[in-house]
PDB file of C-alpha atoms in Angstrom:
ATOM      1  CA  MET A   1     -23.840  -9.947  -9.095  1.00 43.00           C
ATOM      2  CA  GLU A   2     -25.208 -11.323  -5.822  1.00 43.00           C
ATOM      3  CA  THR A   3     -24.647  -9.425  -2.671  1.00 46.00           C
ATOM      4  CA  PHE A   4     -22.567 -11.211  -0.108  1.00 42.00           C
ATOM      5  CA  ASP A   5     -23.599 -11.615   3.495  1.00 45.00           C
ATOM      6  CA  PRO A   6     -20.371 -11.468   5.617  1.00 44.00           C
ATOM      7  CA  GLN A   7     -22.182 -13.284   8.362  1.00 42.00           C
ATOM      8  CA  ALA A   8     -22.590 -16.403   6.198  1.00 46.00           C
ATOM      9  CA  GLN A   9     -20.703 -19.482   7.259  1.00 46.00           C
ATOM     10  CA  ALA A  10     -17.078 -18.813   6.089  1.00 53.00           C
ATOM     11  CA  ASP A  11     -16.300 -22.503   5.450  1.00 51.00           C
ATOM     12  CA  ASP A  12     -19.053 -22.480   2.796  1.00 68.00           C
ATOM     13  CA  VAL A  13     -17.704 -19.387   1.063  1.00 87.00           C
ATOM     14  CA  MET A  14     -13.974 -20.065   0.697  1.00 92.00           C
ATOM     15  CA  PHE A  15     -11.351 -22.711   1.591  1.00 94.00           C
ATOM     16  CA  PHE A  16      -7.908 -22.303   3.205  1.00 93.00           C
ATOM     17  CA  THR A  17      -5.843 -25.466   2.784  1.00 96.00           C
ATOM     18  CA  HIS A  18      -3.754 -26.988   5.462  1.00 96.00           C
ATOM     19  CA  ALA A  19      -0.640 -26.461   3.379  1.00 96.00           C
ATOM     20  CA  ALA A  20      -1.383 -22.668   3.035  1.00 96.00           C
ATOM     21  CA  ALA A  21      -2.279 -22.392   6.780  1.00 96.00           C
ATOM     22  CA  THR A  22       1.041 -24.222   7.738  1.00 96.00           C
ATOM     23  CA  LYS A  23       3.013 -21.886   5.574  1.00 96.00           C
ATOM     24  CA  VAL A  24       1.337 -18.773   7.001  1.00 96.00           C
ATOM     25  CA  LYS A  25       2.058 -20.096  10.479  1.00 95.00           C
ATOM     26  CA  THR A  26       5.716 -20.678   9.756  1.00 94.00           C
ATOM     27  CA  LEU A  27       6.088 -17.129   8.237  1.00 93.00           C
ATOM     28  CA  LEU A  28       4.339 -15.558  11.260  1.00 94.00           C
ATOM     29  CA  GLU A  29       6.618 -17.424  13.616  1.00 93.00           C
ATOM     30  CA  GLU A  30       9.681 -16.241  11.691  1.00 93.00           C
ATOM     31  CA  GLU A  31       8.483 -12.626  11.833  1.00 87.00           C
ATOM     32  CA  GLU A  32       7.436 -13.036  15.571  1.00 90.00           C
ATOM     33  CA  SER A  33       4.058 -11.613  14.648  1.00 87.00           C
ATOM     34  CA  PRO A  34       1.453 -14.297  15.599  1.00 82.00           C
ATOM     35  CA  ASP A  35      -1.508 -11.725  15.523  1.00 87.00           C
ATOM     36  CA  LEU A  36      -1.215 -11.089  11.789  1.00 94.00           C
ATOM     37  CA  CYS A  37      -3.671 -12.651   9.254  1.00 95.00           C
ATOM     38  CA  LEU A  38      -3.143 -13.568   5.630  1.00 95.00           C
ATOM     39  CA  ARG A  39      -5.143 -11.091   3.534  1.00 97.00           C
ATOM     40  CA  VAL A  40      -6.287 -12.359   0.170  1.00 96.00           C
ATOM     41  CA  TYR A  41      -7.735  -9.707  -2.259  1.00 95.00           C
ATOM     42  CA  VAL A  42      -8.574  -9.072  -5.855  1.00 92.00           C
ATOM     43  CA  THR A  43      -7.441  -5.938  -7.803  1.00 88.00           C
ATOM     44  CA  GLY A  44      -7.931  -4.714 -11.297  1.00 81.00           C
ATOM     45  CA  GLY A  45      -5.108  -5.363 -13.690  1.00 70.00           C
ATOM     46  CA  GLY A  46      -2.970  -8.287 -14.763  1.00 59.00           C
ATOM     47  CA  CYS A  47      -3.011  -9.801 -18.227  1.00 61.00           C
ATOM     48  CA  SER A  48      -6.521 -11.275 -17.759  1.00 59.00           C
ATOM     49  CA  GLY A  49      -8.324  -8.439 -16.092  1.00 74.00           C
ATOM     50  CA  PHE A  50      -8.076  -9.074 -12.342  1.00 81.00           C
ATOM     51  CA  SER A  51      -5.145 -10.091 -10.149  1.00 86.00           C
ATOM     52  CA  TYR A  52      -4.914 -11.936  -6.880  1.00 88.00           C
ATOM     53  CA  GLY A  53      -3.028 -10.214  -4.041  1.00 92.00           C
ATOM     54  CA  PHE A  54      -1.628 -11.629  -0.758  1.00 94.00           C
ATOM     55  CA  SER A  55      -0.397  -9.600   2.218  1.00 95.00           C
ATOM     56  CA  PHE A  56      -0.193  -9.828   5.975  1.00 95.00           C
ATOM     57  CA  ASP A  57      -2.558  -7.642   7.917  1.00 95.00           C
ATOM     58  CA  ASP A  58      -3.130  -6.857  11.614  1.00 93.00           C
ATOM     59  CA  LYS A  59      -6.501  -5.185  10.964  1.00 92.00           C
ATOM     60  CA  VAL A  60      -9.714  -7.054  10.292  1.00 93.00           C
ATOM     61  CA  ALA A  61     -12.716  -4.948   9.114  1.00 95.00           C
ATOM     62  CA  GLU A  62     -16.178  -5.721  10.270  1.00 94.00           C
ATOM     63  CA  ASP A  63     -17.295  -6.844   6.836  1.00 95.00           C
ATOM     64  CA  ASP A  64     -14.203  -9.029   6.186  1.00 96.00           C
ATOM     65  CA  THR A  65     -14.700 -12.810   5.878  1.00 95.00           C
ATOM     66  CA  ARG A  66     -12.401 -14.667   8.220  1.00 95.00           C
ATOM     67  CA  ILE A  67     -11.483 -18.297   7.644  1.00 95.00           C
ATOM     68  CA  GLU A  68      -9.299 -20.147  10.153  1.00 94.00           C
ATOM     69  CA  ASN A  69      -7.108 -23.250   9.829  1.00 94.00           C
ATOM     70  CA  ALA A  70      -4.301 -24.658  11.969  1.00 91.00           C
ATOM     71  CA  GLY A  71      -4.569 -21.655  14.351  1.00 92.00           C
ATOM     72  CA  VAL A  72      -4.054 -18.958  11.754  1.00 94.00           C
ATOM     73  CA  ALA A  73      -6.555 -16.800   9.934  1.00 95.00           C
ATOM     74  CA  MET A  74      -7.134 -15.772   6.363  1.00 96.00           C
ATOM     75  CA  VAL A  75      -9.331 -12.703   5.718  1.00 97.00           C
ATOM     76  CA  VAL A  76     -10.938 -11.500   2.461  1.00 96.00           C
ATOM     77  CA  ASP A  77     -12.569  -8.087   2.116  1.00 96.00           C
ATOM     78  CA  ALA A  78     -16.221  -7.673   1.094  1.00 95.00           C
ATOM     79  CA  MET A  79     -15.492  -6.656  -2.520  1.00 94.00           C
ATOM     80  CA  SER A  80     -13.014  -9.470  -3.167  1.00 94.00           C
ATOM     81  CA  ILE A  81     -15.086 -12.293  -1.681  1.00 95.00           C
ATOM     82  CA  GLN A  82     -17.664 -11.836  -4.425  1.00 92.00           C
ATOM     83  CA  TYR A  83     -15.062 -12.844  -7.027  1.00 90.00           C
ATOM     84  CA  LEU A  84     -13.518 -15.593  -4.894  1.00 93.00           C
ATOM     85  CA  MET A  85     -16.699 -17.470  -3.610  1.00 94.00           C
ATOM     86  CA  GLY A  86     -16.118 -21.214  -3.619  1.00 95.00           C
ATOM     87  CA  GLY A  87     -12.358 -20.733  -4.193  1.00 95.00           C
ATOM     88  CA  THR A  88      -9.451 -22.313  -2.475  1.00 95.00           C
ATOM     89  CA  VAL A  89      -6.239 -20.708  -1.291  1.00 95.00           C
ATOM     90  CA  ASP A  90      -3.361 -23.201  -1.311  1.00 95.00           C
ATOM     91  CA  TYR A  91       0.410 -23.184  -0.995  1.00 94.00           C
ATOM     92  CA  LYS A  92       2.532 -24.968  -3.506  1.00 91.00           C
ATOM     93  CA  GLU A  93       6.209 -25.777  -3.754  1.00 90.00           C
ATOM     94  CA  SER A  94       7.578 -26.852  -7.180  1.00 84.00           C
ATOM     95  CA  LEU A  95      10.662 -26.540  -9.359  1.00 82.00           C
ATOM     96  CA  GLN A  96       9.386 -23.124 -10.521  1.00 78.00           C
ATOM     97  CA  GLY A  97       9.289 -21.949  -6.990  1.00 83.00           C
ATOM     98  CA  SER A  98       6.931 -21.591  -4.009  1.00 88.00           C
ATOM     99  CA  GLN A  99       3.773 -19.515  -3.897  1.00 87.00           C
ATOM    100  CA  PHE A 100       0.295 -19.111  -2.609  1.00 90.00           C
ATOM    101  CA  THR A 101      -2.239 -19.967  -5.231  1.00 89.00           C
ATOM    102  CA  VAL A 102      -6.022 -19.566  -5.777  1.00 91.00           C
ATOM    103  CA  GLN A 103      -8.219 -22.101  -7.380  1.00 91.00           C
ATOM    104  CA  ASN A 104     -11.196 -19.916  -8.460  1.00 89.00           C
ATOM    105  CA  PRO A 105     -14.296 -21.659  -9.844  1.00 90.00           C
ATOM    106  CA  ASN A 106     -15.606 -18.172 -10.862  1.00 84.00           C
ATOM    107  CA  ALA A 107     -12.720 -17.456 -13.231  1.00 79.00           C
ATOM    108  CA  THR A 108     -13.514 -18.059 -16.925  1.00 74.00           C
ATOM    109  CA  THR A 109      -9.905 -17.539 -18.071  1.00 62.00           C
ATOM    110  CA  THR A 110      -6.618 -17.346 -16.230  1.00 64.00           C
ATOM    111  CA  CYS A 111      -3.166 -16.287 -17.342  1.00 55.00           C
ATOM    112  CA  GLY A 112      -0.309 -18.782 -17.702  1.00 51.00           C
ATOM    113  CA  CYS A 113       1.253 -17.872 -14.340  1.00 49.00           C
ATOM    114  CA  GLY A 114      -2.087 -18.204 -12.552  1.00 50.00           C
ATOM    115  CA  SER A 115      -1.962 -14.790 -10.838  1.00 54.00           C
ATOM    116  CA  SER A 116      -4.639 -13.094 -12.896  1.00 49.00           C
ATOM    117  CA  PHE A 117      -8.074 -14.083 -14.147  1.00 48.00           C
ATOM    118  CA  SER A 118     -11.249 -12.857 -15.796  1.00 50.00           C
ATOM    119  CA  ILE A 119     -14.919 -13.594 -15.024  1.00 60.00           C
TER     120      ILE A 119
END
């Protein structure tokens, strides 16, 4: 697997849609915590091998990749970005519910719910 240079242009590495950024901004305003970032990460597990995770974080590591949109930031750690390169984080509302989603061009298979994948 290629090594990732965290100094590379973040917009070329991953995308953070306006819908996702707007939802993050709304959640941060509700929590009255405008300094938090949306952290996107990959963990082992799930029905396909890896799972996507989302959390709010007030700490950004030196090797995190930071992507901004609509005045809010999304951060991805150095290990996870290798699996998410070229991917898009979006926010969708449907009859099944609302959720952040990842469109990952590196995933060879995904589970039915879209929260786990394999490479």
